mmCIF file of C-alpha atoms in Angstrom:
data_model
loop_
_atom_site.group_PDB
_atom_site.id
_atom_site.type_symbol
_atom_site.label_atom_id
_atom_site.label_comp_id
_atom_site.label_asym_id
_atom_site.label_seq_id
_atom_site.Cartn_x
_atom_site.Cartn_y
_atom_site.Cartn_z
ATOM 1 C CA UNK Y 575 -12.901 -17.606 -24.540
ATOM 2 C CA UNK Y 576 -13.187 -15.875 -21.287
ATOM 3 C CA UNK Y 577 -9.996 -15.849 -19.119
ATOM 4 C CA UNK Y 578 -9.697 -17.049 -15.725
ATOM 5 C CA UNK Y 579 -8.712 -14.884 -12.988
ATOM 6 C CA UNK Y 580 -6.261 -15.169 -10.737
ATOM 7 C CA UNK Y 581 -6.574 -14.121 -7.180
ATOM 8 C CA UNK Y 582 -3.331 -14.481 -4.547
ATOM 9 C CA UNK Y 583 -2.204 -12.644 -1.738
ATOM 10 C CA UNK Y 584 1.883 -12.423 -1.170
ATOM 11 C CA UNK Y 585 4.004 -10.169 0.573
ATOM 12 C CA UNK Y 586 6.198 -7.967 -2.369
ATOM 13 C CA UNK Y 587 8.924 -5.624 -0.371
ATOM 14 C CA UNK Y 588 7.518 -4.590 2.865
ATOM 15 C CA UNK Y 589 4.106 -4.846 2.122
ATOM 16 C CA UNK Y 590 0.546 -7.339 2.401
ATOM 17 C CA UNK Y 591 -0.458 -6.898 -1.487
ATOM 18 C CA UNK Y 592 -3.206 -8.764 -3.929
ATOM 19 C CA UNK Y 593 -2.480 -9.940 -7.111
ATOM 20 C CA UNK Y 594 -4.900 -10.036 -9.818
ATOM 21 C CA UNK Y 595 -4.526 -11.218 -13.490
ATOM 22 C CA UNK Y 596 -5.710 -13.561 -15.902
ATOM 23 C CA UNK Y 597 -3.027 -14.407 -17.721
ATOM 24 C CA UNK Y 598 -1.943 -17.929 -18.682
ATOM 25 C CA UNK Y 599 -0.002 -19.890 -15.578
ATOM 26 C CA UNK Y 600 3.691 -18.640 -15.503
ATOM 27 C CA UNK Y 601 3.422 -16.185 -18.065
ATOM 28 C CA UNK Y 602 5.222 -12.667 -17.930
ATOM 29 C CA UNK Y 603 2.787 -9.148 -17.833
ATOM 30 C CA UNK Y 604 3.236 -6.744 -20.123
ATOM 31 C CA UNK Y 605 2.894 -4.342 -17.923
ATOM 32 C CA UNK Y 606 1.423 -4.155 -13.753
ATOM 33 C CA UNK Y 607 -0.220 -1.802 -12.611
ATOM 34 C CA UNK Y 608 0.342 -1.177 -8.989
ATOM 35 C CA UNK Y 609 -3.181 0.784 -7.657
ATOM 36 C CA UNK Y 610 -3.160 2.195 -3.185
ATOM 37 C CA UNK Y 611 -5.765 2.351 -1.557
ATOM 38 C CA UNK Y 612 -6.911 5.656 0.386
ATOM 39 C CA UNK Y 613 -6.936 6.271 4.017
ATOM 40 C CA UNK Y 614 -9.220 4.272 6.178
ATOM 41 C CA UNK Y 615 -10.363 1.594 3.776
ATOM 42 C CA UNK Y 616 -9.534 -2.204 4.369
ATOM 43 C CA UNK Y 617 -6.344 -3.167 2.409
ATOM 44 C CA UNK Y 618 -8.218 -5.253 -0.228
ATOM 45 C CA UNK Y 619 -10.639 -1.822 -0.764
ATOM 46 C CA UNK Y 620 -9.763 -1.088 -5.280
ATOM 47 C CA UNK Y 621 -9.469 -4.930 -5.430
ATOM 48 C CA UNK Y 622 -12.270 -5.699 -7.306
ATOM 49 C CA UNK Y 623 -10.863 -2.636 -9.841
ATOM 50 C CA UNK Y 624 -8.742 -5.271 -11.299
ATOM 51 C CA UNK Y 625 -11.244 -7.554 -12.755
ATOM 52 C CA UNK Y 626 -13.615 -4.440 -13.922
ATOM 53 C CA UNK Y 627 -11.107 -2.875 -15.546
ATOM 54 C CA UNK Y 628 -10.111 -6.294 -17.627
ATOM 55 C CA UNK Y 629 -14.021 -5.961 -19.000
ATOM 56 C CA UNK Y 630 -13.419 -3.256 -20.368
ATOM 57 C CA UNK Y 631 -10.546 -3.301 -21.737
ATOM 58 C CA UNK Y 632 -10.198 -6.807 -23.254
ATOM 59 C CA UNK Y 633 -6.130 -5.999 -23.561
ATOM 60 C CA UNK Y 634 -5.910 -5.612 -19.650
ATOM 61 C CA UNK Y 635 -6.814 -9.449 -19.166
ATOM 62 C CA UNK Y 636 -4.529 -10.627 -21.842
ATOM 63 C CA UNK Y 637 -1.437 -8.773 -20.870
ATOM 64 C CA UNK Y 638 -1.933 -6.417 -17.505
ATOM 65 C CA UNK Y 639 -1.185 -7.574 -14.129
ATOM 66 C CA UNK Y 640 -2.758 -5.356 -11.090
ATOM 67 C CA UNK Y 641 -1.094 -5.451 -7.522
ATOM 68 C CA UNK Y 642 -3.094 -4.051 -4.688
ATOM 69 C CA UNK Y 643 -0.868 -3.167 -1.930
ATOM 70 C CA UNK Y 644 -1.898 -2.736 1.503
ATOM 71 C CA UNK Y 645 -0.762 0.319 3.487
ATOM 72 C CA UNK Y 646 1.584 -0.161 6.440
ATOM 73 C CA UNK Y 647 -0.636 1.471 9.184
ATOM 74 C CA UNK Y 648 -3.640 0.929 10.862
ATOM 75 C CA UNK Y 649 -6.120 3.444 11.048
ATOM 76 C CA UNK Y 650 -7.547 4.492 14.501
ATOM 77 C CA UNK Y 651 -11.240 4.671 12.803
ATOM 78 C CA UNK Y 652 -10.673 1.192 11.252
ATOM 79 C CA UNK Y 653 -9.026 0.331 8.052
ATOM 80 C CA UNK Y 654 -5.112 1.138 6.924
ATOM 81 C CA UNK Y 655 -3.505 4.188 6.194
ATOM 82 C CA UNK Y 656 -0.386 5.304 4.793
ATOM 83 C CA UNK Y 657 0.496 8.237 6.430
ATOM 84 C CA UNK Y 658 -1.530 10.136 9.461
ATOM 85 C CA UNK Y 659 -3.898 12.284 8.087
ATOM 86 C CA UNK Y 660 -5.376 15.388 10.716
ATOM 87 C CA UNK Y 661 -8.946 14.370 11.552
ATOM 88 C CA UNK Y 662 -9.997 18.027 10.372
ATOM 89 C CA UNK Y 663 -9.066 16.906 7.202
ATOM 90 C CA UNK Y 664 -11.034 13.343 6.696
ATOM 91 C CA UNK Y 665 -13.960 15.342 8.169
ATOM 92 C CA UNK Y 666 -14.038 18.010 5.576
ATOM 93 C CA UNK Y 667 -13.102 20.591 7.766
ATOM 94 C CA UNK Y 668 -9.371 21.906 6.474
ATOM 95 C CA UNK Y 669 -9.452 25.083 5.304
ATOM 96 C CA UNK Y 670 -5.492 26.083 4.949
ATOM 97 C CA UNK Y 671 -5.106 24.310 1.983
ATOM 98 C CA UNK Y 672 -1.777 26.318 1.199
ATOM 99 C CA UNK Y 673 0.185 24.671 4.065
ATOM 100 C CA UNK Y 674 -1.160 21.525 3.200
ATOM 101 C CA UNK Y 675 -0.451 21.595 -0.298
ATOM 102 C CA UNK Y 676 3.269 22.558 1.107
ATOM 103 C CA UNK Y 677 4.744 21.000 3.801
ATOM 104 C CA UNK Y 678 5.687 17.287 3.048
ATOM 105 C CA UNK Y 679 2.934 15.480 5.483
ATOM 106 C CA UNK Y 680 4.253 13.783 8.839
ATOM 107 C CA UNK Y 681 4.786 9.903 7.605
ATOM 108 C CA UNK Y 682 5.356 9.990 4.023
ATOM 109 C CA UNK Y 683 9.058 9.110 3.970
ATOM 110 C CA UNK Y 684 8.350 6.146 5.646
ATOM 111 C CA UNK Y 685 5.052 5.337 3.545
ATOM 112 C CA UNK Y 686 7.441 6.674 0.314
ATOM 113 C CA UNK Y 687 9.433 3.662 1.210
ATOM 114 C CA UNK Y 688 7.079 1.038 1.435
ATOM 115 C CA UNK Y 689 5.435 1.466 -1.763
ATOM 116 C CA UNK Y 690 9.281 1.838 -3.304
ATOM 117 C CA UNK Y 691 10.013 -1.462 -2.035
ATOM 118 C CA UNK Y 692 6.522 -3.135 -3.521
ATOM 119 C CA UNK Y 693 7.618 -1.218 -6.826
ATOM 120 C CA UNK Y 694 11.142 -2.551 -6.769
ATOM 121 C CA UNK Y 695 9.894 -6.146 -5.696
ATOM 122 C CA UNK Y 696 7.709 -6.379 -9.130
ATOM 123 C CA UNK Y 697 10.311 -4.712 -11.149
ATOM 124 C CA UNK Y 698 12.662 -8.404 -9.763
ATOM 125 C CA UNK Y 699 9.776 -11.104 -9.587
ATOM 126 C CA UNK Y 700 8.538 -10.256 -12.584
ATOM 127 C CA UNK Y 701 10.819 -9.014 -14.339
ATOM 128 C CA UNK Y 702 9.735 -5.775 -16.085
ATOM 129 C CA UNK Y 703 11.772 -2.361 -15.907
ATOM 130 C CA UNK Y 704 10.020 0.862 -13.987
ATOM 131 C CA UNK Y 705 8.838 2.088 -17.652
ATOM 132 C CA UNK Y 706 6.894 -1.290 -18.010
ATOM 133 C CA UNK Y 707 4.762 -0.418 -14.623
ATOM 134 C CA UNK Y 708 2.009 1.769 -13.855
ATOM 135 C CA UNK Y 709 1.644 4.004 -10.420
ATOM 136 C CA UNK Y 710 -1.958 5.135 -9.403
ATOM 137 C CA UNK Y 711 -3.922 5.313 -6.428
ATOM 138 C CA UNK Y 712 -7.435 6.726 -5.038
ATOM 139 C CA UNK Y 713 -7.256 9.587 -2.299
ATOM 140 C CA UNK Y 714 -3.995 8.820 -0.003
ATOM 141 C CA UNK Y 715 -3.276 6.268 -2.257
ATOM 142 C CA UNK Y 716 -3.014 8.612 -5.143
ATOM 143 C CA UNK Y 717 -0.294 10.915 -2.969
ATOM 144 C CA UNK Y 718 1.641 8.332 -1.761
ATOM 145 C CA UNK Y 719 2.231 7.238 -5.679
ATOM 146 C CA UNK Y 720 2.604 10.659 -7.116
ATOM 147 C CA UNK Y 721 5.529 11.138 -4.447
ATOM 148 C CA UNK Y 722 6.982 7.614 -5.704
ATOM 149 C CA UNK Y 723 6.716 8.149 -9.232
ATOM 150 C CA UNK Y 724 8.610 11.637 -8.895
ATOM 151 C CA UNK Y 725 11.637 9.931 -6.934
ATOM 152 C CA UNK Y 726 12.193 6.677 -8.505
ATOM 153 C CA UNK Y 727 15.121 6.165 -10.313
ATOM 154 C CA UNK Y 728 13.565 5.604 -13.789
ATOM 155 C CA UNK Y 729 10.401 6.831 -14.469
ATOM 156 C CA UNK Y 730 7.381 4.570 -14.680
ATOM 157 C CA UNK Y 731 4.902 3.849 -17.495
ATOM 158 C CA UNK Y 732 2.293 6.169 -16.070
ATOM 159 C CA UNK Y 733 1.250 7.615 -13.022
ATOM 160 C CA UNK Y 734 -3.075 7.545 -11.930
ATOM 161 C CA UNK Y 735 -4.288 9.560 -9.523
ATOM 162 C CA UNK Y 736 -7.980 9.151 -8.724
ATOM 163 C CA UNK Y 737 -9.395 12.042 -6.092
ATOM 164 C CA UNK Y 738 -5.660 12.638 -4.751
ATOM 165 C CA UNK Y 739 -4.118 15.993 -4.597
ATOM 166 C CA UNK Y 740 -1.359 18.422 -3.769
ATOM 167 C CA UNK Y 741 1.148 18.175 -1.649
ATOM 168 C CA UNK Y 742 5.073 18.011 -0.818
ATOM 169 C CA UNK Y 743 4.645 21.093 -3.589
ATOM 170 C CA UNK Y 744 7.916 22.384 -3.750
ATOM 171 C CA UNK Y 745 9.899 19.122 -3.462
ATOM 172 C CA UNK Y 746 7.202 17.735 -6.208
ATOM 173 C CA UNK Y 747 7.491 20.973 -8.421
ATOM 174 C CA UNK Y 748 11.206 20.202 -8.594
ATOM 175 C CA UNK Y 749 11.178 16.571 -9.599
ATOM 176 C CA UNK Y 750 8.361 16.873 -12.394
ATOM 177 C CA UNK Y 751 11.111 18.520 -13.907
ATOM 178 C CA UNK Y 752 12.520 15.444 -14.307
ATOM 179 C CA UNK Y 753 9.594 13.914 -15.606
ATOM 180 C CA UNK Y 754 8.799 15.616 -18.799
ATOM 181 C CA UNK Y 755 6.511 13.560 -20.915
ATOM 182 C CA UNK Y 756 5.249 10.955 -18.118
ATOM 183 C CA UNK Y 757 1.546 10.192 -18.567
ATOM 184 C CA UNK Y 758 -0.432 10.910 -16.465
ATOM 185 C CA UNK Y 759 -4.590 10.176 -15.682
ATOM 186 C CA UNK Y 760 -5.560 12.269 -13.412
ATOM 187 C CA UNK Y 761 -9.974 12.155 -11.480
ATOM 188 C CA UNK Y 762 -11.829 14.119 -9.619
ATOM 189 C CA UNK Y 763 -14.978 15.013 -8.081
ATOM 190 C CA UNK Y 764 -16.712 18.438 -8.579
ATOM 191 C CA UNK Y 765 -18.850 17.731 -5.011
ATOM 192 C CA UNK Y 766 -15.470 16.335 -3.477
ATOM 193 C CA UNK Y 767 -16.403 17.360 0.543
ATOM 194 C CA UNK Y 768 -12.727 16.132 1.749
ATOM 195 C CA UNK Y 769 -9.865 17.057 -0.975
ATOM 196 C CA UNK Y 770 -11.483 20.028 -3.216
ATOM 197 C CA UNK Y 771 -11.179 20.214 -7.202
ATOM 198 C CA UNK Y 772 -9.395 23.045 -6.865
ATOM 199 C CA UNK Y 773 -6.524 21.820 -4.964
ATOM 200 C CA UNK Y 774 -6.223 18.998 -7.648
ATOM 201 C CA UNK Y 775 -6.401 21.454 -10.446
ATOM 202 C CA UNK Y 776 -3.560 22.940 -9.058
ATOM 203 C CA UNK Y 777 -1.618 19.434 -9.144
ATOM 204 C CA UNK Y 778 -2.846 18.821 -12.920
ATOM 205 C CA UNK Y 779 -1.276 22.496 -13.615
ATOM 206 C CA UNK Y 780 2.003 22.177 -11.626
ATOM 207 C CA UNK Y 781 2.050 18.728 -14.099
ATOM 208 C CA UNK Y 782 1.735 20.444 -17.011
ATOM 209 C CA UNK Y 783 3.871 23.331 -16.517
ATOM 210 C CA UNK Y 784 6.485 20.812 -15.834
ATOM 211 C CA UNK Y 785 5.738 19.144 -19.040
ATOM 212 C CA UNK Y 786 3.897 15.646 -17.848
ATOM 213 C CA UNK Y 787 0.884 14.850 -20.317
ATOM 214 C CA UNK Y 788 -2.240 14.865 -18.338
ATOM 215 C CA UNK Y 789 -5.193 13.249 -19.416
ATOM 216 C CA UNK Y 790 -7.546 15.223 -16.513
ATOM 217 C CA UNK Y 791 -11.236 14.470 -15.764
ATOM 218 C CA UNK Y 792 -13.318 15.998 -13.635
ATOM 219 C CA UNK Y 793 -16.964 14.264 -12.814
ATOM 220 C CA UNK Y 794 -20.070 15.163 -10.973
ATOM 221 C CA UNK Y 795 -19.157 12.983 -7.866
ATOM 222 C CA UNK Y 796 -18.299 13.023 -4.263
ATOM 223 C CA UNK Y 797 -15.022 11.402 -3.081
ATOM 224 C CA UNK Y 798 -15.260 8.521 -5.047
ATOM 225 C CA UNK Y 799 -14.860 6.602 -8.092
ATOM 226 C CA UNK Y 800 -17.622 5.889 -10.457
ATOM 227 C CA UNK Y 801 -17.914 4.348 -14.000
ATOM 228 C CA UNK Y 802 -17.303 7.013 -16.577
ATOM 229 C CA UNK Y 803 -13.583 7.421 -14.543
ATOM 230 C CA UNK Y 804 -13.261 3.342 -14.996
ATOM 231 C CA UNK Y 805 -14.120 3.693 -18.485
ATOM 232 C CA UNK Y 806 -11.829 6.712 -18.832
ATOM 233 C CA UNK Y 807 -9.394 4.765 -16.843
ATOM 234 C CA UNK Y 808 -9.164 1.363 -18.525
ATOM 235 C CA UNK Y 809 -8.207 3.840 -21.791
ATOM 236 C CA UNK Y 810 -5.592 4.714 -19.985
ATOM 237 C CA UNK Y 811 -4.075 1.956 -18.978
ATOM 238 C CA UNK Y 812 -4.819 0.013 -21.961
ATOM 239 C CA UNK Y 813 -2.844 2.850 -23.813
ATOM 240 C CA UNK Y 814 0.346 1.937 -22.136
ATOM 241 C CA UNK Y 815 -0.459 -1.687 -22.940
ATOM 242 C CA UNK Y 816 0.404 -0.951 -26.579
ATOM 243 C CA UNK Y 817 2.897 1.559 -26.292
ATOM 244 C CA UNK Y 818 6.666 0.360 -27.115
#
């Protein structure tokens, strides 16, 4: 019988979000996945990953609920944005990629604590510890969660970083330490013209020498997201599903 989905918009912590299931009326998730948006896209941008996702992965729709939270700022080319990105950057055009993969970029504490307080208003409303949620994002998105999942507390179910990459690295080399064994799905494009494989390479490798488990995929793509990452994905997240 094919589930119906669920579509409402509520404000969890300091933050605009969209939440997406189809579980039964009043019932409890499993596990939520919380999935950010990247810089300059409209707040409701990975929506419609919630409902793709569920196809694929029957499991998602009978026990997964996805929050899509909106970032705090607005863009000055249209759209939100978590942090303030350089324009050289969003143009394709940064070339000292070892300072940026360093310094901790202007605005992330205060984006660090948004998404914390979206995280910690699940964890109460729904009632489900950290290790029963799942961090991810696409581009900015994907930074602003790696930065959360390294800081909280307890660790989370899994982190998912679609086309995100390095940075913060020696504050984020130091907490992975802490994070030994956190799962982690990790996309990205060979052709990407804004955030290069390379620099995410480095991410996946600072993971693993810390002792995460990365599940890393690299596609033939731009800066984007196409189906063999859903696919890949849904696994993923379906994987923490059924883990105790």
């Amino acid at each position: 019988m094919e589930r119906k989905l669920h579509h409402v918009a509520a404000r969890l912590g300091e933050l605009d979000c969209r939440i997406v299931d189809a579980l039964p009326e009043g019932a409890t998730p499993d596990l939520v996945v919380i999935l950010s948006h990247g810089l300059g896209a409209p707040a409701t941008d990975l929506v419609p990953l919630g409902p793709e996702l569920m196809a694929l992965q029957p499991v998602l729709a009978q026990r997964v609920r996805f929050v899509f939270p909106g970032a705090p700022l607005a863009y000055a080319y249209g759209g939100r944005a978590w942090f303030p990105l350089p324009d050289a950057v969003m143009r394709g055009e940064q070339r000292d990629w070892e300072a940026f993969a360093r310094d901790v970029p202007p605005g992330m504490p205060a984006a660090r604590r948004a998404l914390m307080s979206v995280v910690e208003a699940v964890s109460t409303t729904m009632k489900l510890p950290y290790g029963r949620i799942v961090l991810g994002g696409f581009s900015q998105g994907g930074m602003v969660s790696t930065d959360v999942a390294l800081r909280l507390d307890e660790p989370v179910a899994g982190l998912a970083i679609l086309s995100g990459t390095l940075t913060s690295e020696p504050e984020w080399r130091k907490r992975a330490e802490g994070r030994k064994g956190l799962p982690v799905f990790q996309a990205h494009g060979r052709g990407d013209p804004l955030l290069p494989l390379s620099s995410a390479e480095r991410l996946r490798d600072l993971f693993v020498a810390s002792g995460l488990t990365v599940d890393f995929h690299a596609y033939d793509m731009p800066h984007a997201i196409v189906t063999e990452e859903l696919e890949a994905l849904a696994a993923f997240l379906a994987a923490r599903v059924k883990e105790p």
